Amino acid sequence: GQQVMQIPQYQHVQEGEDFTTYCNSSTTLSNIQWYKQRPGGHPVFLIQLVKSGEVKKQKRLTFQFGEAKKNSSLHITATQTTDVGTYFCAATGPGGSQGNLIFGKGTKLSVKP
Amino acid sequence: DSGVTQTPKHLITATGQRVTLRCSPRSGDLSVYWYQQSLDQGLQFLIQYYNGEERAKGNILERFSAQQFPDLHSELNLSSLELGDSALYFCASSVSTASGANVLTFGAGSRLTVL
């Protein structure tokens, strides 16, 4: 079945450092979504990318969708303690646009003040 | 409050028992999804319903079953529970975006502990 591989699994940074997590697929994706789960919380939708080469920004967060639509990245500039959590990418499953979302295993970010 | 309501929040039970987790989707959302999250693990897709019909099935064990009722709430039934079933079970509901992809809104989860 369709899978999305996410790396790294864990990332520990000093506050103020940058952070990047990567999501890769062996198949072309119709779209990719990113979610954030705070410790003890539930996943919350951050953004969706649809177009080849698309780049979207949300304050210090930059999301990219690869030209071949097989990979994506989330980059956080100058991390803050509020960025702590697990970041998941998710792609539409085999059911097509109305189908389920397949999540990567997530990257757990810890930020040392 | 995300608008997706899950009950119970916590549940402790013994091996071999059966439990039912309940989910009410956001108003207007027709799709309901169930995910399992074990400790330090990702989100494992279990099953999806759309307007009462099963739409997609993931790695859901035969001991587990689900349904979506006419009022769109959903229940996940877990039977013959094993220690390994201890996990956080999330329900999510969705609305389709203009691109057709589903954006999920998650509930707070039901934490199941099997002793």
PDB file of C-alpha atoms in Angstrom:
ATOM      1  CA  GLY A   1       0.000   0.000   0.000  1.00  0.00           C
ATOM      2  CA  GLN A   2       0.945   3.620  -0.258  1.00  0.00           C
ATOM      3  CA  GLN A   3       3.462   4.801   2.302  1.00  0.00           C
ATOM      4  CA  VAL A   4       5.067   8.074   3.201  1.00  0.00           C
ATOM      5  CA  MET A   5       8.471   7.943   4.846  1.00  0.00           C
ATOM      6  CA  GLN A   6       9.346  10.740   7.204  1.00  0.00           C
ATOM      7  CA  ILE A   7      12.774  11.656   8.557  1.00  0.00           C
ATOM      8  CA  PRO A   8      14.234  12.240  11.006  1.00  0.00           C
ATOM      9  CA  GLN A   9      12.240  10.428  13.659  1.00  0.00           C
ATOM     10  CA  TYR A  10      13.548  12.713  16.402  1.00  0.00           C
ATOM     11  CA  GLN A  11      15.205  16.112  16.369  1.00  0.00           C
ATOM     12  CA  HIS A  12      16.593  17.970  19.348  1.00  0.00           C
ATOM     13  CA  VAL A  13      17.498  21.602  18.804  1.00  0.00           C
ATOM     14  CA  GLN A  14      18.554  24.587  20.834  1.00  0.00           C
ATOM     15  CA  GLU A  15      16.027  27.375  20.847  1.00  0.00           C
ATOM     16  CA  GLY A  16      16.770  29.682  17.940  1.00  0.00           C
ATOM     17  CA  GLU A  17      18.140  26.945  15.693  1.00  0.00           C
ATOM     18  CA  ASP A  18      16.388  25.919  12.512  1.00  0.00           C
ATOM     19  CA  PHE A  19      14.567  22.612  12.028  1.00  0.00           C
ATOM     20  CA  THR A  20      13.569  20.650   8.959  1.00  0.00           C
ATOM     21  CA  THR A  21      11.564  17.461   8.537  1.00  0.00           C
ATOM     22  CA  TYR A  22      11.271  15.578   5.258  1.00  0.00           C
ATOM     23  CA  CYS A  23       8.555  13.417   3.804  1.00  0.00           C
ATOM     24  CA  ASN A  24       9.153  11.052   0.881  1.00  0.00           C
ATOM     25  CA  SER A  25       6.988   8.791  -1.227  1.00  0.00           C
ATOM     26  CA  SER A  26       7.850   6.259  -3.912  1.00  0.00           C
ATOM     27  CA  THR A  27       4.713   7.247  -5.816  1.00  0.00           C
ATOM     28  CA  THR A  28       3.477  10.571  -7.097  1.00  0.00           C
ATOM     29  CA  LEU A  29       1.212  12.261  -4.592  1.00  0.00           C
ATOM     30  CA  SER A  30      -1.886  14.197  -5.511  1.00  0.00           C
ATOM     31  CA  ASN A  31      -1.426  16.362  -2.464  1.00  0.00           C
ATOM     32  CA  ILE A  32       0.324  16.436   0.889  1.00  0.00           C
ATOM     33  CA  GLN A  33      -0.829  17.712   4.231  1.00  0.00           C
ATOM     34  CA  TRP A  34       1.062  18.585   7.386  1.00  0.00           C
ATOM     35  CA  TYR A  35      -0.214  18.225  10.928  1.00  0.00           C
ATOM     36  CA  LYS A  36       1.226  19.102  14.331  1.00  0.00           C
ATOM     37  CA  GLN A  37       0.571  17.190  17.516  1.00  0.00           C
ATOM     38  CA  ARG A  38       1.569  18.886  20.740  1.00  0.00           C
ATOM     39  CA  PRO A  39       2.571  16.635  23.650  1.00  0.00           C
ATOM     40  CA  GLY A  40      -0.580  15.155  25.137  1.00  0.00           C
ATOM     41  CA  GLY A  41      -2.693  16.639  22.371  1.00  0.00           C
ATOM     42  CA  HIS A  42      -4.263  15.632  19.113  1.00  0.00           C
ATOM     43  CA  PRO A  43      -3.049  16.261  15.561  1.00  0.00           C
ATOM     44  CA  VAL A  44      -3.980  19.656  14.204  1.00  0.00           C
ATOM     45  CA  PHE A  45      -3.992  20.511  10.514  1.00  0.00           C
ATOM     46  CA  LEU A  46      -1.337  22.996   9.448  1.00  0.00           C
ATOM     47  CA  ILE A  47      -1.413  23.172   5.670  1.00  0.00           C
ATOM     48  CA  GLN A  48      -2.076  21.400   2.405  1.00  0.00           C
ATOM     49  CA  LEU A  49       0.112  21.489  -0.714  1.00  0.00           C
ATOM     50  CA  VAL A  50      -1.281  20.528  -4.085  1.00  0.00           C
ATOM     51  CA  LYS A  51       0.830  21.943  -6.902  1.00  0.00           C
ATOM     52  CA  SER A  52       4.211  20.750  -8.101  1.00  0.00           C
ATOM     53  CA  GLY A  53       6.974  22.894  -6.591  1.00  0.00           C
ATOM     54  CA  GLU A  54       4.529  24.711  -4.332  1.00  0.00           C
ATOM     55  CA  VAL A  55       5.940  26.707  -1.434  1.00  0.00           C
ATOM     56  CA  LYS A  56       3.787  28.085   1.355  1.00  0.00           C
ATOM     57  CA  LYS A  57       4.759  30.057   4.423  1.00  0.00           C
ATOM     58  CA  GLN A  58       3.131  30.457   7.792  1.00  0.00           C
ATOM     59  CA  LYS A  59       5.189  32.895   9.849  1.00  0.00           C
ATOM     60  CA  ARG A  60       8.385  30.943  10.675  1.00  0.00           C
ATOM     61  CA  LEU A  61       7.175  27.755   8.964  1.00  0.00           C
ATOM     62  CA  THR A  62       7.937  27.066   5.302  1.00  0.00           C
ATOM     63  CA  PHE A  63       6.334  24.141   3.508  1.00  0.00           C
ATOM     64  CA  GLN A  64       7.520  22.813   0.153  1.00  0.00           C
ATOM     65  CA  PHE A  65       6.146  20.264  -2.290  1.00  0.00           C
ATOM     66  CA  GLY A  66       8.692  18.721  -4.632  1.00  0.00           C
ATOM     67  CA  GLU A  67       8.666  19.248  -8.379  1.00  0.00           C
ATOM     68  CA  ALA A  68       7.921  15.556  -8.935  1.00  0.00           C
ATOM     69  CA  LYS A  69       5.294  15.604  -6.162  1.00  0.00           C
ATOM     70  CA  LYS A  70       7.059  12.738  -4.411  1.00  0.00           C
ATOM     71  CA  ASN A  71       8.512  14.640  -1.489  1.00  0.00           C
ATOM     72  CA  SER A  72       7.775  17.494   0.832  1.00  0.00           C
ATOM     73  CA  SER A  73       9.495  19.366   3.620  1.00  0.00           C
ATOM     74  CA  LEU A  74       8.628  21.529   6.572  1.00  0.00           C
ATOM     75  CA  HIS A  75      11.231  24.027   7.704  1.00  0.00           C
ATOM     76  CA  ILE A  76      10.993  26.046  10.897  1.00  0.00           C
ATOM     77  CA  THR A  77      13.232  29.079  11.212  1.00  0.00           C
ATOM     78  CA  ALA A  78      14.534  30.084  14.647  1.00  0.00           C
ATOM     79  CA  THR A  79      12.659  27.505  16.671  1.00  0.00           C
ATOM     80  CA  GLN A  80      10.844  28.469  19.835  1.00  0.00           C
ATOM     81  CA  THR A  81       9.703  26.312  22.744  1.00  0.00           C
ATOM     82  CA  THR A  82       6.161  26.612  21.417  1.00  0.00           C
ATOM     83  CA  ASP A  83       7.254  24.604  18.355  1.00  0.00           C
ATOM     84  CA  VAL A  84       7.671  21.470  20.476  1.00  0.00           C
ATOM     85  CA  GLY A  85       5.609  18.552  19.246  1.00  0.00           C
ATOM     86  CA  THR A  86       5.412  15.901  16.570  1.00  0.00           C
ATOM     87  CA  TYR A  87       5.029  16.950  12.960  1.00  0.00           C
ATOM     88  CA  PHE A  88       3.290  14.558  10.608  1.00  0.00           C
ATOM     89  CA  CYS A  89       2.975  14.596   6.872  1.00  0.00           C
ATOM     90  CA  ALA A  90      -0.017  12.860   5.351  1.00  0.00           C
ATOM     91  CA  ALA A  91      -0.965  11.858   1.837  1.00  0.00           C
ATOM     92  CA  THR A  92      -4.217  10.762   0.300  1.00  0.00           C
ATOM     93  CA  GLY A  93      -4.539   7.000   0.304  1.00  0.00           C
ATOM     94  CA  PRO A  94      -5.444   4.654  -2.523  1.00  0.00           C
ATOM     95  CA  GLY A  95      -9.094   5.647  -2.261  1.00  0.00           C
ATOM     96  CA  GLY A  96      -8.319   8.798  -4.168  1.00  0.00           C
ATOM     97  CA  SER A  97      -9.391  12.281  -3.230  1.00  0.00           C
ATOM     98  CA  GLN A  98     -12.236  11.056  -1.066  1.00  0.00           C
ATOM     99  CA  GLY A  99     -10.180   8.393   0.614  1.00  0.00           C
ATOM    100  CA  ASN A 100      -8.287   8.171   3.824  1.00  0.00           C
ATOM    101  CA  LEU A 101      -5.066   9.921   4.748  1.00  0.00           C
ATOM    102  CA  ILE A 102      -1.895   7.913   5.194  1.00  0.00           C
ATOM    103  CA  PHE A 103       0.332   9.487   7.823  1.00  0.00           C
ATOM    104  CA  GLY A 104       4.091   9.360   8.067  1.00  0.00           C
ATOM    105  CA  LYS A 105       5.527   8.230  11.392  1.00  0.00           C
ATOM    106  CA  GLY A 106       6.211  11.817  12.345  1.00  0.00           C
ATOM    107  CA  THR A 107       9.207  13.822  13.495  1.00  0.00           C
ATOM    108  CA  LYS A 108       9.290  14.579  17.191  1.00  0.00           C
ATOM    109  CA  LEU A 109      10.826  17.976  17.823  1.00  0.00           C
ATOM    110  CA  SER A 110      12.190  18.991  21.188  1.00  0.00           C
ATOM    111  CA  VAL A 111      13.500  22.489  21.783  1.00  0.00           C
ATOM    112  CA  LYS A 112      15.941  23.275  24.558  1.00  0.00           C
ATOM    113  CA  PRO A 113      15.511  26.803  25.926  1.00  0.00           C
TER     114      PRO A 113
ATOM    115  CA  ASP B   1     -12.496  22.357  21.203  1.00  0.00           C
ATOM    116  CA  SER B   2     -12.118  20.931  17.705  1.00  0.00           C
ATOM    117  CA  GLY B   3     -15.789  20.104  17.331  1.00  0.00           C
ATOM    118  CA  VAL B   4     -15.109  16.357  17.192  1.00  0.00           C
ATOM    119  CA  THR B   5     -16.241  14.711  20.411  1.00  0.00           C
ATOM    120  CA  GLN B   6     -14.843  11.431  21.638  1.00  0.00           C
ATOM    121  CA  THR B   7     -15.935   9.436  24.646  1.00  0.00           C
ATOM    122  CA  PRO B   8     -14.679   8.110  26.926  1.00  0.00           C
ATOM    123  CA  LYS B   9     -11.452  10.069  27.365  1.00  0.00           C
ATOM    124  CA  HIS B  10      -9.845   7.298  29.372  1.00  0.00           C
ATOM    125  CA  LEU B  11     -10.696   3.636  29.693  1.00  0.00           C
ATOM    126  CA  ILE B  12      -8.995   0.927  31.703  1.00  0.00           C
ATOM    127  CA  THR B  13     -10.037  -2.645  31.178  1.00  0.00           C
ATOM    128  CA  ALA B  14      -8.740  -6.204  31.340  1.00  0.00           C
ATOM    129  CA  THR B  15      -7.539  -8.570  28.656  1.00  0.00           C
ATOM    130  CA  GLY B  16     -10.315 -10.442  26.929  1.00  0.00           C
ATOM    131  CA  GLN B  17     -12.848  -7.696  27.493  1.00  0.00           C
ATOM    132  CA  ARG B  18     -14.766  -5.647  24.934  1.00  0.00           C
ATOM    133  CA  VAL B  19     -15.068  -1.877  24.778  1.00  0.00           C
ATOM    134  CA  THR B  20     -16.863   0.649  22.607  1.00  0.00           C
ATOM    135  CA  LEU B  21     -15.418   4.031  21.728  1.00  0.00           C
ATOM    136  CA  ARG B  22     -17.757   6.732  20.531  1.00  0.00           C
ATOM    137  CA  CYS B  23     -17.231   9.667  18.208  1.00  0.00           C
ATOM    138  CA  SER B  24     -19.427  12.558  17.143  1.00  0.00           C
ATOM    139  CA  PRO B  25     -18.084  14.378  14.083  1.00  0.00           C
ATOM    140  CA  ARG B  26     -18.087  18.124  13.526  1.00  0.00           C
ATOM    141  CA  SER B  27     -21.408  19.460  12.430  1.00  0.00           C
ATOM    142  CA  GLY B  28     -21.719  19.051   8.676  1.00  0.00           C
ATOM    143  CA  ASP B  29     -18.848  16.584   8.256  1.00  0.00           C
ATOM    144  CA  LEU B  30     -19.960  13.344   6.635  1.00  0.00           C
ATOM    145  CA  SER B  31     -16.723  11.370   6.893  1.00  0.00           C
ATOM    146  CA  VAL B  32     -15.423   9.773  10.059  1.00  0.00           C
ATOM    147  CA  TYR B  33     -11.994   8.175  10.406  1.00  0.00           C
ATOM    148  CA  TRP B  34     -10.489   6.066  13.149  1.00  0.00           C
ATOM    149  CA  TYR B  35      -6.752   6.030  13.876  1.00  0.00           C
ATOM    150  CA  GLN B  36      -4.720   4.158  16.441  1.00  0.00           C
ATOM    151  CA  GLN B  37      -1.634   5.724  18.015  1.00  0.00           C
ATOM    152  CA  SER B  38       0.562   3.566  20.212  1.00  0.00           C
ATOM    153  CA  LEU B  39       3.253   5.011  22.452  1.00  0.00           C
ATOM    154  CA  ASP B  40       5.737   7.004  20.404  1.00  0.00           C
ATOM    155  CA  GLN B  41       4.209   5.614  17.241  1.00  0.00           C
ATOM    156  CA  GLY B  42       2.616   7.228  14.278  1.00  0.00           C
ATOM    157  CA  LEU B  43      -1.029   7.297  13.364  1.00  0.00           C
ATOM    158  CA  GLN B  44      -2.228   3.956  12.064  1.00  0.00           C
ATOM    159  CA  PHE B  45      -5.309   4.267   9.905  1.00  0.00           C
ATOM    160  CA  LEU B  46      -8.026   1.825  10.890  1.00  0.00           C
ATOM    161  CA  ILE B  47     -11.188   2.619   8.968  1.00  0.00           C
ATOM    162  CA  GLN B  48     -13.158   5.381   7.289  1.00  0.00           C
ATOM    163  CA  TYR B  49     -16.898   5.881   6.927  1.00  0.00           C
ATOM    164  CA  TYR B  50     -18.697   8.309   4.676  1.00  0.00           C
ATOM    165  CA  ASN B  51     -22.337   9.072   5.301  1.00  0.00           C
ATOM    166  CA  GLY B  52     -22.942   5.699   6.901  1.00  0.00           C
ATOM    167  CA  GLU B  53     -21.010   3.582   4.413  1.00  0.00           C
ATOM    168  CA  GLU B  54     -17.575   2.075   4.841  1.00  0.00           C
ATOM    169  CA  ARG B  55     -15.242   3.955   2.494  1.00  0.00           C
ATOM    170  CA  ALA B  56     -11.754   2.679   3.219  1.00  0.00           C
ATOM    171  CA  LYS B  57     -10.168   0.088   5.434  1.00  0.00           C
ATOM    172  CA  GLY B  58      -6.652   0.090   6.832  1.00  0.00           C
ATOM    173  CA  ASN B  59      -4.833  -2.213   9.203  1.00  0.00           C
ATOM    174  CA  ILE B  60      -7.862  -2.943  11.323  1.00  0.00           C
ATOM    175  CA  LEU B  61      -7.822  -6.231  13.205  1.00  0.00           C
ATOM    176  CA  GLU B  62     -10.695  -8.680  12.833  1.00  0.00           C
ATOM    177  CA  ARG B  63     -11.341  -8.235  16.549  1.00  0.00           C
ATOM    178  CA  PHE B  64     -12.171  -4.597  15.832  1.00  0.00           C
ATOM    179  CA  SER B  65     -15.263  -3.330  14.091  1.00  0.00           C
ATOM    180  CA  ALA B  66     -16.849   0.018  13.496  1.00  0.00           C
ATOM    181  CA  GLN B  67     -19.983   1.583  12.178  1.00  0.00           C
ATOM    182  CA  GLN B  68     -21.436   4.975  11.419  1.00  0.00           C
ATOM    183  CA  PHE B  69     -25.030   5.628  12.353  1.00  0.00           C
ATOM    184  CA  PRO B  70     -27.697   7.694  10.524  1.00  0.00           C
ATOM    185  CA  ASP B  71     -26.980  10.656  12.800  1.00  0.00           C
ATOM    186  CA  LEU B  72     -23.337  10.340  11.617  1.00  0.00           C
ATOM    187  CA  HIS B  73     -21.836   9.467  14.955  1.00  0.00           C
ATOM    188  CA  SER B  74     -19.522   6.486  14.868  1.00  0.00           C
ATOM    189  CA  GLU B  75     -18.532   3.717  17.221  1.00  0.00           C
ATOM    190  CA  LEU B  76     -15.387   1.621  17.270  1.00  0.00           C
ATOM    191  CA  ASN B  77     -15.786  -1.744  18.944  1.00  0.00           C
ATOM    192  CA  LEU B  78     -12.709  -3.516  20.241  1.00  0.00           C
ATOM    193  CA  SER B  79     -13.163  -7.076  21.451  1.00  0.00           C
ATOM    194  CA  SER B  80     -11.029  -9.845  22.951  1.00  0.00           C
ATOM    195  CA  LEU B  81      -8.683  -7.135  24.078  1.00  0.00           C
ATOM    196  CA  GLU B  82      -4.976  -7.807  24.345  1.00  0.00           C
ATOM    197  CA  LEU B  83      -2.242  -5.895  26.119  1.00  0.00           C
ATOM    198  CA  GLY B  84      -0.998  -4.638  22.763  1.00  0.00           C
ATOM    199  CA  ASP B  85      -4.280  -2.910  22.093  1.00  0.00           C
ATOM    200  CA  SER B  86      -3.392  -0.302  24.680  1.00  0.00           C
ATOM    201  CA  ALA B  87      -3.175   2.909  22.704  1.00  0.00           C
ATOM    202  CA  LEU B  88      -4.696   6.270  21.995  1.00  0.00           C
ATOM    203  CA  TYR B  89      -7.587   5.976  19.569  1.00  0.00           C
ATOM    204  CA  PHE B  90      -8.373   9.069  17.568  1.00  0.00           C
ATOM    205  CA  CYS B  91     -11.487   9.838  15.655  1.00  0.00           C
ATOM    206  CA  ALA B  92     -11.402  12.488  12.968  1.00  0.00           C
ATOM    207  CA  SER B  93     -13.986  13.982  10.675  1.00  0.00           C
ATOM    208  CA  SER B  94     -13.407  15.721   7.417  1.00  0.00           C
ATOM    209  CA  VAL B  95     -14.569  18.232   4.940  1.00  0.00           C
ATOM    210  CA  SER B  96     -13.279  18.150   1.404  1.00  0.00           C
ATOM    211  CA  THR B  97     -11.170  21.037   0.165  1.00  0.00           C
ATOM    212  CA  ALA B  98     -11.489  22.544  -3.279  1.00  0.00           C
ATOM    213  CA  SER B  99      -8.809  20.139  -4.497  1.00  0.00           C
ATOM    214  CA  GLY B 100     -10.937  17.270  -3.315  1.00  0.00           C
ATOM    215  CA  ALA B 101      -8.566  16.138  -0.593  1.00  0.00           C
ATOM    216  CA  ASN B 102      -9.855  15.630   2.896  1.00  0.00           C
ATOM    217  CA  VAL B 103      -8.626  17.838   5.720  1.00  0.00           C
ATOM    218  CA  LEU B 104      -9.035  16.046   9.006  1.00  0.00           C
ATOM    219  CA  THR B 105     -10.207  17.501  12.285  1.00  0.00           C
ATOM    220  CA  PHE B 106      -9.255  15.244  15.149  1.00  0.00           C
ATOM    221  CA  GLY B 107     -10.965  14.658  18.437  1.00  0.00           C
ATOM    222  CA  ALA B 108      -9.056  14.634  21.704  1.00  0.00           C
ATOM    223  CA  GLY B 109      -8.761  10.856  21.604  1.00  0.00           C
ATOM    224  CA  SER B 110      -9.726   7.952  23.824  1.00  0.00           C
ATOM    225  CA  ARG B 111      -6.867   6.460  25.796  1.00  0.00           C
ATOM    226  CA  LEU B 112      -7.342   2.735  26.252  1.00  0.00           C
ATOM    227  CA  THR B 113      -5.296   0.816  28.791  1.00  0.00           C
ATOM    228  CA  VAL B 114      -5.572  -2.952  28.812  1.00  0.00           C
ATOM    229  CA  LEU B 115      -4.252  -4.619  31.958  1.00  0.00           C
TER     230      LEU B 115
END
